[in-house]
PDB file of C-alpha atoms and ligand atoms in Angstrom:
ATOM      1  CA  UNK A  28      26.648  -4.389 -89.136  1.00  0.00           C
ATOM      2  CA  UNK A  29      29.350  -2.212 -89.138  1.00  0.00           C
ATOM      3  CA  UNK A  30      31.545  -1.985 -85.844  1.00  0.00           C
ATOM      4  CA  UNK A  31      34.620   0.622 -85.505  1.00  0.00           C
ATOM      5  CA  UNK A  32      36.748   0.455 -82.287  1.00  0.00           C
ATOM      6  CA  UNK A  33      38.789   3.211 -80.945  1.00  0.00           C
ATOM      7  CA  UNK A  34      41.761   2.096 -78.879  1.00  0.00           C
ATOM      8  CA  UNK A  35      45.440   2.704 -77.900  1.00  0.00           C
ATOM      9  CA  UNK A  36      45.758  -1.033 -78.191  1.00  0.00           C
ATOM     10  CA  UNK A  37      44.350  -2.111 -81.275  1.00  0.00           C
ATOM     11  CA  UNK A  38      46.588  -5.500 -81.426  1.00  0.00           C
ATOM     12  CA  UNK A  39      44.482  -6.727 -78.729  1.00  0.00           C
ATOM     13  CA  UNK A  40      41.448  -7.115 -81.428  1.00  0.00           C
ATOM     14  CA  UNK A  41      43.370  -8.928 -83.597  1.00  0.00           C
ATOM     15  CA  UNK A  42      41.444 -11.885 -81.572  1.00  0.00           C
ATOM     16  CA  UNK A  43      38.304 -10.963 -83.804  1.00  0.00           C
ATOM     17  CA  UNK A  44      40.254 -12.278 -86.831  1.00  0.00           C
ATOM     18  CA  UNK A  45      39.597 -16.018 -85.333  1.00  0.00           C
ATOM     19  CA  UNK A  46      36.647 -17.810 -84.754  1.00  0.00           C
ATOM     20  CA  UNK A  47      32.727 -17.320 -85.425  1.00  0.00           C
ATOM     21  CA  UNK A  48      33.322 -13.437 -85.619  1.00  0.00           C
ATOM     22  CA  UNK A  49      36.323 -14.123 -87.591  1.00  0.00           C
ATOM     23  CA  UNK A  50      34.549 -16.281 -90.110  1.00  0.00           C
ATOM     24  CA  UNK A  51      31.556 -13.638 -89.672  1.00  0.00           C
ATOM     25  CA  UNK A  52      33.810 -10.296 -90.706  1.00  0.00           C
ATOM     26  CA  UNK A  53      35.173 -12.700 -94.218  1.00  0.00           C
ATOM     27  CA  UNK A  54      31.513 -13.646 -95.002  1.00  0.00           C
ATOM     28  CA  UNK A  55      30.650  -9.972 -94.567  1.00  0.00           C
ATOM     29  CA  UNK A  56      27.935 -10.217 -91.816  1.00  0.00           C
ATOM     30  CA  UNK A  57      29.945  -8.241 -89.735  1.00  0.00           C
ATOM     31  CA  UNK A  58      32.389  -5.188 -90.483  1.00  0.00           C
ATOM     32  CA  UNK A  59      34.839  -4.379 -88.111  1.00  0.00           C
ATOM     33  CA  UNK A  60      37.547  -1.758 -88.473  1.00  0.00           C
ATOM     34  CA  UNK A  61      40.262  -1.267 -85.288  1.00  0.00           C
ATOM     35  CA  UNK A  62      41.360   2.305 -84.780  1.00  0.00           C
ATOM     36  CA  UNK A  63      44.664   3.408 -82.868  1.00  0.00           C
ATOM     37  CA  UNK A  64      43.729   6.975 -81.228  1.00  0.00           C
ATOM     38  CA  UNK A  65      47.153   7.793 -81.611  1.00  0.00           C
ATOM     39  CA  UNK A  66      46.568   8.439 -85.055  1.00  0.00           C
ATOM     40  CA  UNK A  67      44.962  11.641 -84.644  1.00  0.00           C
ATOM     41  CA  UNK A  68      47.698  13.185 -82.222  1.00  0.00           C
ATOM     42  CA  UNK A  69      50.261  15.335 -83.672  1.00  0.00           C
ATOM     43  CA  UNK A  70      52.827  15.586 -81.829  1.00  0.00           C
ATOM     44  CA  UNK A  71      56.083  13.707 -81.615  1.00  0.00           C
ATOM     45  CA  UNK A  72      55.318  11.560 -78.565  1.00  0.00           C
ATOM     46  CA  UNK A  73      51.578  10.660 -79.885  1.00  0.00           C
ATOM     47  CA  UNK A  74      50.451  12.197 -76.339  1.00  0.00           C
ATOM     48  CA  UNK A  75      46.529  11.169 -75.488  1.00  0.00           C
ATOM     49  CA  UNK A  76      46.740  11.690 -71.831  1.00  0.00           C
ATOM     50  CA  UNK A  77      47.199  14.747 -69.529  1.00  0.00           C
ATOM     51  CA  UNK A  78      47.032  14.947 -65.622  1.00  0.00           C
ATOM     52  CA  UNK A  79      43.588  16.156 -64.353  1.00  0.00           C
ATOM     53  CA  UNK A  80      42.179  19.748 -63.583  1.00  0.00           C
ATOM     54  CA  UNK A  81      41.340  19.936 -60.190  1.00  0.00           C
ATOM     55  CA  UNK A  82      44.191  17.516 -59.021  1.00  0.00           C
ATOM     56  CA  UNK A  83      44.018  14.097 -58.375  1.00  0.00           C
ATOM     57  CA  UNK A  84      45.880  10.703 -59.168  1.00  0.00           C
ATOM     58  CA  UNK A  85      46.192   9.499 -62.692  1.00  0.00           C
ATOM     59  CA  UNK A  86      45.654  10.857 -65.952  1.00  0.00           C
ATOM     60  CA  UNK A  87      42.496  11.744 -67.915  1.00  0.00           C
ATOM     61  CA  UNK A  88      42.541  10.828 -72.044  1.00  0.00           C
ATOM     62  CA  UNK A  89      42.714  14.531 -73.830  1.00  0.00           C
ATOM     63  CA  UNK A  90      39.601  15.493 -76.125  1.00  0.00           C
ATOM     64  CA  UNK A  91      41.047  16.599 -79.481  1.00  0.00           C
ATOM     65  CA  UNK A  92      42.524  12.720 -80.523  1.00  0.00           C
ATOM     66  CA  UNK A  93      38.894  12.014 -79.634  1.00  0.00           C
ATOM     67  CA  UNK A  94      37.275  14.685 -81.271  1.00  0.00           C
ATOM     68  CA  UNK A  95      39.340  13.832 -84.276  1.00  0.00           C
ATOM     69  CA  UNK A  96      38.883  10.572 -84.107  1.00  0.00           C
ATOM     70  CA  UNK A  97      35.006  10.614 -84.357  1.00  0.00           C
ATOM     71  CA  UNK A  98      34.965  13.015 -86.422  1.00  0.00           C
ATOM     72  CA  UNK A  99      36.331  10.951 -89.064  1.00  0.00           C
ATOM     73  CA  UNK A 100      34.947   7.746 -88.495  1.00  0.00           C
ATOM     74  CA  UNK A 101      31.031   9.789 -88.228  1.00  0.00           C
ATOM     75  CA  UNK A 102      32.231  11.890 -91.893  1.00  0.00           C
ATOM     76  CA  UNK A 103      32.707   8.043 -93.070  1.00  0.00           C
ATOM     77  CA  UNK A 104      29.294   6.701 -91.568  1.00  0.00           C
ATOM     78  CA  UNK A 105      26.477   5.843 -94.103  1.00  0.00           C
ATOM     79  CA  UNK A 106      24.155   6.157 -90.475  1.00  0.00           C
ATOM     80  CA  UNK A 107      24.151   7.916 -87.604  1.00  0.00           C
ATOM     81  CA  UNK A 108      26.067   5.757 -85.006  1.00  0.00           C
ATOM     82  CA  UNK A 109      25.187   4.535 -81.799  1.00  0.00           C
ATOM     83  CA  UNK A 110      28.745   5.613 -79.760  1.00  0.00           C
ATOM     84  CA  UNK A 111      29.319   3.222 -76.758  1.00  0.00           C
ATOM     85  CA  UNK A 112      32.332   4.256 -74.499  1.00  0.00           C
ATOM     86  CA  UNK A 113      32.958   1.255 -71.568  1.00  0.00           C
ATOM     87  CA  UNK A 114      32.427   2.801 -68.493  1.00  0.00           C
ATOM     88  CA  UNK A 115      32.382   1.436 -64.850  1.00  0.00           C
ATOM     89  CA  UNK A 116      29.989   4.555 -64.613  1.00  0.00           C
ATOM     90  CA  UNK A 117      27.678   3.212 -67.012  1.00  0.00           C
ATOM     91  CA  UNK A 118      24.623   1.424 -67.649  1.00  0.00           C
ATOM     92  CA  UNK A 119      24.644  -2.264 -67.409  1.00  0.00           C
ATOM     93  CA  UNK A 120      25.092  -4.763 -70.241  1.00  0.00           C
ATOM     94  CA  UNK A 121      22.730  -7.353 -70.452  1.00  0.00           C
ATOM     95  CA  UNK A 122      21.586  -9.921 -72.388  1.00  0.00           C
ATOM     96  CA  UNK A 123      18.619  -7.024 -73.667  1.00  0.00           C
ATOM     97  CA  UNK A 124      21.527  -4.281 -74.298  1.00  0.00           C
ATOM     98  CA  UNK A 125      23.358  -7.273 -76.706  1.00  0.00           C
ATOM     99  CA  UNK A 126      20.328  -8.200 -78.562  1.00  0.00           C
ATOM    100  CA  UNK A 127      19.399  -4.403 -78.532  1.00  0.00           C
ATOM    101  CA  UNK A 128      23.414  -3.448 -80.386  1.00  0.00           C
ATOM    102  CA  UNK A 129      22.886  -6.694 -82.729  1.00  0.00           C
ATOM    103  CA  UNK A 130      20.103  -4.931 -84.607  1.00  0.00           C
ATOM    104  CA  UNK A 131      22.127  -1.635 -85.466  1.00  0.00           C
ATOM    105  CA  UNK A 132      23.629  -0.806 -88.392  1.00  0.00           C
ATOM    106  CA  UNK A 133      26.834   0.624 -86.692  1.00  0.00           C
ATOM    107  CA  UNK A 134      28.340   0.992 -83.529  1.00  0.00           C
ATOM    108  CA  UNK A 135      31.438   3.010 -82.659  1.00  0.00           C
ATOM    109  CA  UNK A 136      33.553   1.529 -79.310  1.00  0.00           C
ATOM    110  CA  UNK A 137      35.820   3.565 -77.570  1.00  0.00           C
ATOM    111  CA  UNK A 138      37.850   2.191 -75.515  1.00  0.00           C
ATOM    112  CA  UNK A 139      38.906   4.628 -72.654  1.00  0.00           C
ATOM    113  CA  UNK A 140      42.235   3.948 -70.736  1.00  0.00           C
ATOM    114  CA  UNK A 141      43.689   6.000 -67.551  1.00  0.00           C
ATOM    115  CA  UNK A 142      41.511   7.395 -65.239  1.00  0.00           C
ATOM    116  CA  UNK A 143      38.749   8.029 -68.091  1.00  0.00           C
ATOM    117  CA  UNK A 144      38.098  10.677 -70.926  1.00  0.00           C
ATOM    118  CA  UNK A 145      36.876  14.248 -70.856  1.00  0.00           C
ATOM    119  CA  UNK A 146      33.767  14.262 -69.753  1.00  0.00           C
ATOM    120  CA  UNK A 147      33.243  16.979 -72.885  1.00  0.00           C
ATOM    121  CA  UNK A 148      34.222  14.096 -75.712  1.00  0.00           C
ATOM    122  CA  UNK A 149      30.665  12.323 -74.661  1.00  0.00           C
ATOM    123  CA  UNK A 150      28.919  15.501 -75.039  1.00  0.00           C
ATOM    124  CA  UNK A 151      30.934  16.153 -78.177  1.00  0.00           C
ATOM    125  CA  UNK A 152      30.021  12.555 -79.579  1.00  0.00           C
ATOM    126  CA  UNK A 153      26.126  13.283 -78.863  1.00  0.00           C
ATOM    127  CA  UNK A 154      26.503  15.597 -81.709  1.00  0.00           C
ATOM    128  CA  UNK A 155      27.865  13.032 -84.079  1.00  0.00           C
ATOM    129  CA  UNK A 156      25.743   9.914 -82.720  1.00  0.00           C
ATOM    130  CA  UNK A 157      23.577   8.317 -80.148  1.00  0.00           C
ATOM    131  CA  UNK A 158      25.816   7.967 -76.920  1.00  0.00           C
ATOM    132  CA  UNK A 159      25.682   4.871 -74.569  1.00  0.00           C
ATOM    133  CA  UNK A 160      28.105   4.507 -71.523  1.00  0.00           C
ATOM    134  CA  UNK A 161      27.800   0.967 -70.492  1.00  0.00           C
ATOM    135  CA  UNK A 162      29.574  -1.194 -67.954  1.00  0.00           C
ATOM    136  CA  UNK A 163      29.519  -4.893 -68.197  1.00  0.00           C
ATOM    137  CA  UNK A 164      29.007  -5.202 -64.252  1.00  0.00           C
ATOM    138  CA  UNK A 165      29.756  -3.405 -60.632  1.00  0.00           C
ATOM    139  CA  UNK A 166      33.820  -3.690 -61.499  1.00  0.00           C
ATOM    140  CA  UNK A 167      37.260  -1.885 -62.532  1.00  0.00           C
ATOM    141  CA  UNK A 168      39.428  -2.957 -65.247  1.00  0.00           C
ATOM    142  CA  UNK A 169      42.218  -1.031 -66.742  1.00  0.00           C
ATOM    143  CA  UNK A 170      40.806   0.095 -69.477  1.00  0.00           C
ATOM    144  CA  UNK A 171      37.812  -0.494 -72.266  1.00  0.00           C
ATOM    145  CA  UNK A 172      39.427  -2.877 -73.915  1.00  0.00           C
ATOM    146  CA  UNK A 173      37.751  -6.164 -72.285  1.00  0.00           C
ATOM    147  CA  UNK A 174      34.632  -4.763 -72.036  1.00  0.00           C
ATOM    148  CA  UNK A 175      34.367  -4.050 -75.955  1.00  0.00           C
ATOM    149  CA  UNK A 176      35.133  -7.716 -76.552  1.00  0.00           C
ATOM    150  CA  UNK A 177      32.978  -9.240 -74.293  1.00  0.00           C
ATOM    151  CA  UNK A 178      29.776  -6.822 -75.568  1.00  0.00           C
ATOM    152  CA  UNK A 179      31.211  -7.576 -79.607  1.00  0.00           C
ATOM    153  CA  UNK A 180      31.003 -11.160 -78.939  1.00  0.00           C
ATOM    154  CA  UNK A 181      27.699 -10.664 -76.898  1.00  0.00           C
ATOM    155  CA  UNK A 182      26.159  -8.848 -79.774  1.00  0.00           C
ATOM    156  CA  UNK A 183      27.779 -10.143 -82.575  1.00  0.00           C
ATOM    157  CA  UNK A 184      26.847 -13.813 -82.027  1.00  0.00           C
ATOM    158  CA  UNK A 185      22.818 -12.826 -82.389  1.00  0.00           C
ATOM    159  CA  UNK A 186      23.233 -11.748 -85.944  1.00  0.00           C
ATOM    160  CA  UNK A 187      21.357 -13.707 -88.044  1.00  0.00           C
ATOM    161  CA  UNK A 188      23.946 -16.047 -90.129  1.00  0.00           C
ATOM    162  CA  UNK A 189      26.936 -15.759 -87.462  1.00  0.00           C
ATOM    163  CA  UNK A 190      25.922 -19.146 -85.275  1.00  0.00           C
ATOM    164  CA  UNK A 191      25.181 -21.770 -87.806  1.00  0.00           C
ATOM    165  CA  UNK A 192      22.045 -23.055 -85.765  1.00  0.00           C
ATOM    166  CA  UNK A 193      19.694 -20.287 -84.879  1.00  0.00           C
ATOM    167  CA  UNK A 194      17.940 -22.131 -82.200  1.00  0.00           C
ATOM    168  CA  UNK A 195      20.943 -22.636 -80.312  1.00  0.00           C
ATOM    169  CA  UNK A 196      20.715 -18.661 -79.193  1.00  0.00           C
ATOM    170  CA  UNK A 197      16.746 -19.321 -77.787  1.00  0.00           C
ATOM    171  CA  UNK A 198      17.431 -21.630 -74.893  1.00  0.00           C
ATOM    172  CA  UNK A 199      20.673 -19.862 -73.491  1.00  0.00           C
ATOM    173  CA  UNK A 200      20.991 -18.343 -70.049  1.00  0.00           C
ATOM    174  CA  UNK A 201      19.294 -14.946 -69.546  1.00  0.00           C
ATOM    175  CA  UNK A 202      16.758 -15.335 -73.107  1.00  0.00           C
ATOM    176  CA  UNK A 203      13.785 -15.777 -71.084  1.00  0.00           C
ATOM    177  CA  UNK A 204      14.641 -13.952 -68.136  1.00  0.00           C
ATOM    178  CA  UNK A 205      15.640 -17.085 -66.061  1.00  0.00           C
ATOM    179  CA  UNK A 206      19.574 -18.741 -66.535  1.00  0.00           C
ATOM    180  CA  UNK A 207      19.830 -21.900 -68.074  1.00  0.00           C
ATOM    181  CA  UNK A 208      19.351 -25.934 -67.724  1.00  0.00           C
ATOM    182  CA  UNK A 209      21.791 -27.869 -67.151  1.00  0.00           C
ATOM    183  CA  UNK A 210      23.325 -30.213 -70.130  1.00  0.00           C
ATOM    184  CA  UNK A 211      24.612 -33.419 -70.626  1.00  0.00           C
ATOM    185  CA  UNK A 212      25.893 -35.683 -73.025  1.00  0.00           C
ATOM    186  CA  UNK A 213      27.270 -39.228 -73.477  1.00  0.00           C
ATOM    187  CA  UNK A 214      28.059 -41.582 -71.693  1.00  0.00           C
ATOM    188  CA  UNK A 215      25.071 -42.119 -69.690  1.00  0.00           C
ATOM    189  CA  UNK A 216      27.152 -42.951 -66.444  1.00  0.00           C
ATOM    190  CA  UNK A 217      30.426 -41.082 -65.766  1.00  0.00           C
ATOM    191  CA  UNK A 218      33.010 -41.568 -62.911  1.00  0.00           C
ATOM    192  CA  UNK A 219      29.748 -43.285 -61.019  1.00  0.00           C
ATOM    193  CA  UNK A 220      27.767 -39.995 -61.903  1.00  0.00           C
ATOM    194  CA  UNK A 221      24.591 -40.627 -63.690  1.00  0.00           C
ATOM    195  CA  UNK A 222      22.620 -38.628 -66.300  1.00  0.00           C
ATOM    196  CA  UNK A 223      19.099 -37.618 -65.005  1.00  0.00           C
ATOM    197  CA  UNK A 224      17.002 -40.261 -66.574  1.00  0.00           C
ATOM    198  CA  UNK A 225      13.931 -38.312 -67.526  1.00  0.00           C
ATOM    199  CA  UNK A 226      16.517 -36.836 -70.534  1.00  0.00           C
ATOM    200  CA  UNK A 227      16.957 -40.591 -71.814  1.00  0.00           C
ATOM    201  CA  UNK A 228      13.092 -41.680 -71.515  1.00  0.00           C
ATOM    202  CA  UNK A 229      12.312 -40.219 -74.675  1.00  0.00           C
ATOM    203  CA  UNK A 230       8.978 -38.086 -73.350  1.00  0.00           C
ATOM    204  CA  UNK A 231       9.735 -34.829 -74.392  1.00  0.00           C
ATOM    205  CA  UNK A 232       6.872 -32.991 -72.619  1.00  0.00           C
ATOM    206  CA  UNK A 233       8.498 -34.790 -69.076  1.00  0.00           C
ATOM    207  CA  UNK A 234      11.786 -33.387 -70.171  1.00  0.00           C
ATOM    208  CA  UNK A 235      10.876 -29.494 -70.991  1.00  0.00           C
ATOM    209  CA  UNK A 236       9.136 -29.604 -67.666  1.00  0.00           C
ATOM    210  CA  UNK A 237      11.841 -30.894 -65.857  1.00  0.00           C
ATOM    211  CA  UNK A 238      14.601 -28.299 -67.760  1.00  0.00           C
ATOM    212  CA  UNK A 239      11.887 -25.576 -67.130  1.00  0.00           C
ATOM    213  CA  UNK A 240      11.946 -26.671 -63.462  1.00  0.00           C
ATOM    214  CA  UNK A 241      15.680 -26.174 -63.075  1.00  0.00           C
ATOM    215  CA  UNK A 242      15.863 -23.032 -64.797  1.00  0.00           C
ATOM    216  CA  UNK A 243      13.693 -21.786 -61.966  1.00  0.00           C
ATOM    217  CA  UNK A 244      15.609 -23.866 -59.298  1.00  0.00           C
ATOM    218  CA  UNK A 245      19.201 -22.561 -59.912  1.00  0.00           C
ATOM    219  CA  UNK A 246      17.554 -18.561 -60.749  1.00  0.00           C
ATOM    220  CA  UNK A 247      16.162 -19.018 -57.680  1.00  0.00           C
ATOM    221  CA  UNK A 248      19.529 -20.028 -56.125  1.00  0.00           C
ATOM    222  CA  UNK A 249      22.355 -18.002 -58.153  1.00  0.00           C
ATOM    223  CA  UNK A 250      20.499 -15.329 -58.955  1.00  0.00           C
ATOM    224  CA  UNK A 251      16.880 -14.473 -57.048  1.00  0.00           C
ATOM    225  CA  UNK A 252      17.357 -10.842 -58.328  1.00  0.00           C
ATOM    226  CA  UNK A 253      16.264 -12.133 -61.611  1.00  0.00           C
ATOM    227  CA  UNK A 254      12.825 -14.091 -60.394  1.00  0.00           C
ATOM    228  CA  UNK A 255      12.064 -10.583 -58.950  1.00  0.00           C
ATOM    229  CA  UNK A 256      12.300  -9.141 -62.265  1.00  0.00           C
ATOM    230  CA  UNK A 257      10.030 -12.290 -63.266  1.00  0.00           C
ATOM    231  CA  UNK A 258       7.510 -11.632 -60.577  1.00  0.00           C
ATOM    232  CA  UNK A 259       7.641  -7.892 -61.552  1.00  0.00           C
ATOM    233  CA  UNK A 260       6.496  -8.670 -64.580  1.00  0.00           C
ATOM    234  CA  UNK A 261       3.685 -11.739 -63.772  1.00  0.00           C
TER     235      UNK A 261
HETATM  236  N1  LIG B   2      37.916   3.349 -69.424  1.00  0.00           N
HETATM  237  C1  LIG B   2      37.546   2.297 -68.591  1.00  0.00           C
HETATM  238  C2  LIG B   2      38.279   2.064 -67.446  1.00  0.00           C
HETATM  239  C3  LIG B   2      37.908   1.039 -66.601  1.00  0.00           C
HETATM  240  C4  LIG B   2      36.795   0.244 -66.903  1.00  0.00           C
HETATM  241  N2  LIG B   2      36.278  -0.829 -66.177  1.00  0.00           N
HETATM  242  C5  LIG B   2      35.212  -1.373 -66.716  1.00  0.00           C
HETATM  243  S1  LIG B   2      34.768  -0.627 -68.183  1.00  0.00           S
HETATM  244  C6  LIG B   2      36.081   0.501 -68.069  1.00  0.00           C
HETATM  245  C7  LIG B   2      36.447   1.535 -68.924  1.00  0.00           C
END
């Protein structure tokens, strides 16, 4: 998979160098290139913000660094991109949406900043890829930046070869709908707290009942939207 990320802070993915996505981008699962939008303005203070027709507070990112921008990046593609642009206005992320992005050959980010981006560079982008404005949950941040992380690692963890054990990714919160069991590990009895003991009695079929039986217990408690969805789809 090939990722490109459009940003006016492109230090702050210098994070991707490290860990599994780090050792994923030298292995060449996963190509990511970091793009500073300030590289397609021209003029001497690398403007990419002006203040908004029709009044208002803030600023609203100009079009043509955009424009530019994925211009180049689409003349460079070998496929048509899916184009996701963070938005608190957008659809939301889930666990389907990061499995969904794992199995495409490239995805442009770009991160907005400000108040947001002309509404014409999304229409623009349709022309050059598939467009996807996606918010990671009913909240503001400052910009796209945090959002493109979160939905890189997200996706980029279910490629095949990134996490050395496969099944690890099968029983994790939010793969079959329901959020996870809880997990320990030794010692058996810590600070006077005891592991349950059907996970040391060796009967496996006792102990996937009694995991599947929490997954339902704390859905049911943290998050009964979820069982609905269940339900909905008994
Ligand atoms: N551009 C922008 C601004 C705020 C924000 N909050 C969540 S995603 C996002 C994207």
């Amino acid at each position: 998979m090939r990722i490109d990320i459009v940003t006016i802070f492109p230090d702050f993915f210098d994070v991707l160098e490290v860990s599994l996505l780090g050792k994923a981008r030298s292995s060449g699962l996963l190509d990511v290139r970091v793009h500073d939008l300030r590289d397609w303005t021209h003029d001497r203070h690398r403007t990419v913000d002006d203040t908004p027709y029709g009044g208002g507070a803030g600023m609203v990112m100009k079009p043509e660094p955009w424009g530019e921008a994925l211009d180049e990046i689409a003349r460079d593609a070998a496929s048509r991109p899916t184009i996701v642009f963070p938005s608190p206005a957008g659809a939301v992320f889930t666990q389907a949406t990061a499995r969904e992005f794992s199995g495409l050959e490239h995805i442009v980010f770009g991160c907005g900043r400000y108040e947001g981006i002309d509404e014409r560079v999304f229409d623009y982008a349709g022309t050059l890829g598939d467009v996807r404005l996606v918010s990671l949950g009913d909240y503001v941040l400052n910009g796209g930046e945090v959002a493109v992380m979160a939905m890189v690692e997200a996706a980029g963890r279910l490629i095949p070869g990134v996490v050395g054990n496969p099944d690890s990714l099968v029983e994790e919160s939010h793969e079959d709908g329901l959020l996870e069991y809880p997990s320990f590990t030794k010692p058996s009895v810590w600070r006077e707290r005891e592991v349950p003991p059907v996970l040391l009695s060796g009967n496996h079929g006792a102990v996937a009942a009694w995991r599947r039986e929490q997954q339902i217990e704390r859905t049911r408690a943290r998050r009964p939207d979820l069982l609905s969805d269940q339900e909905g789809r008994a």
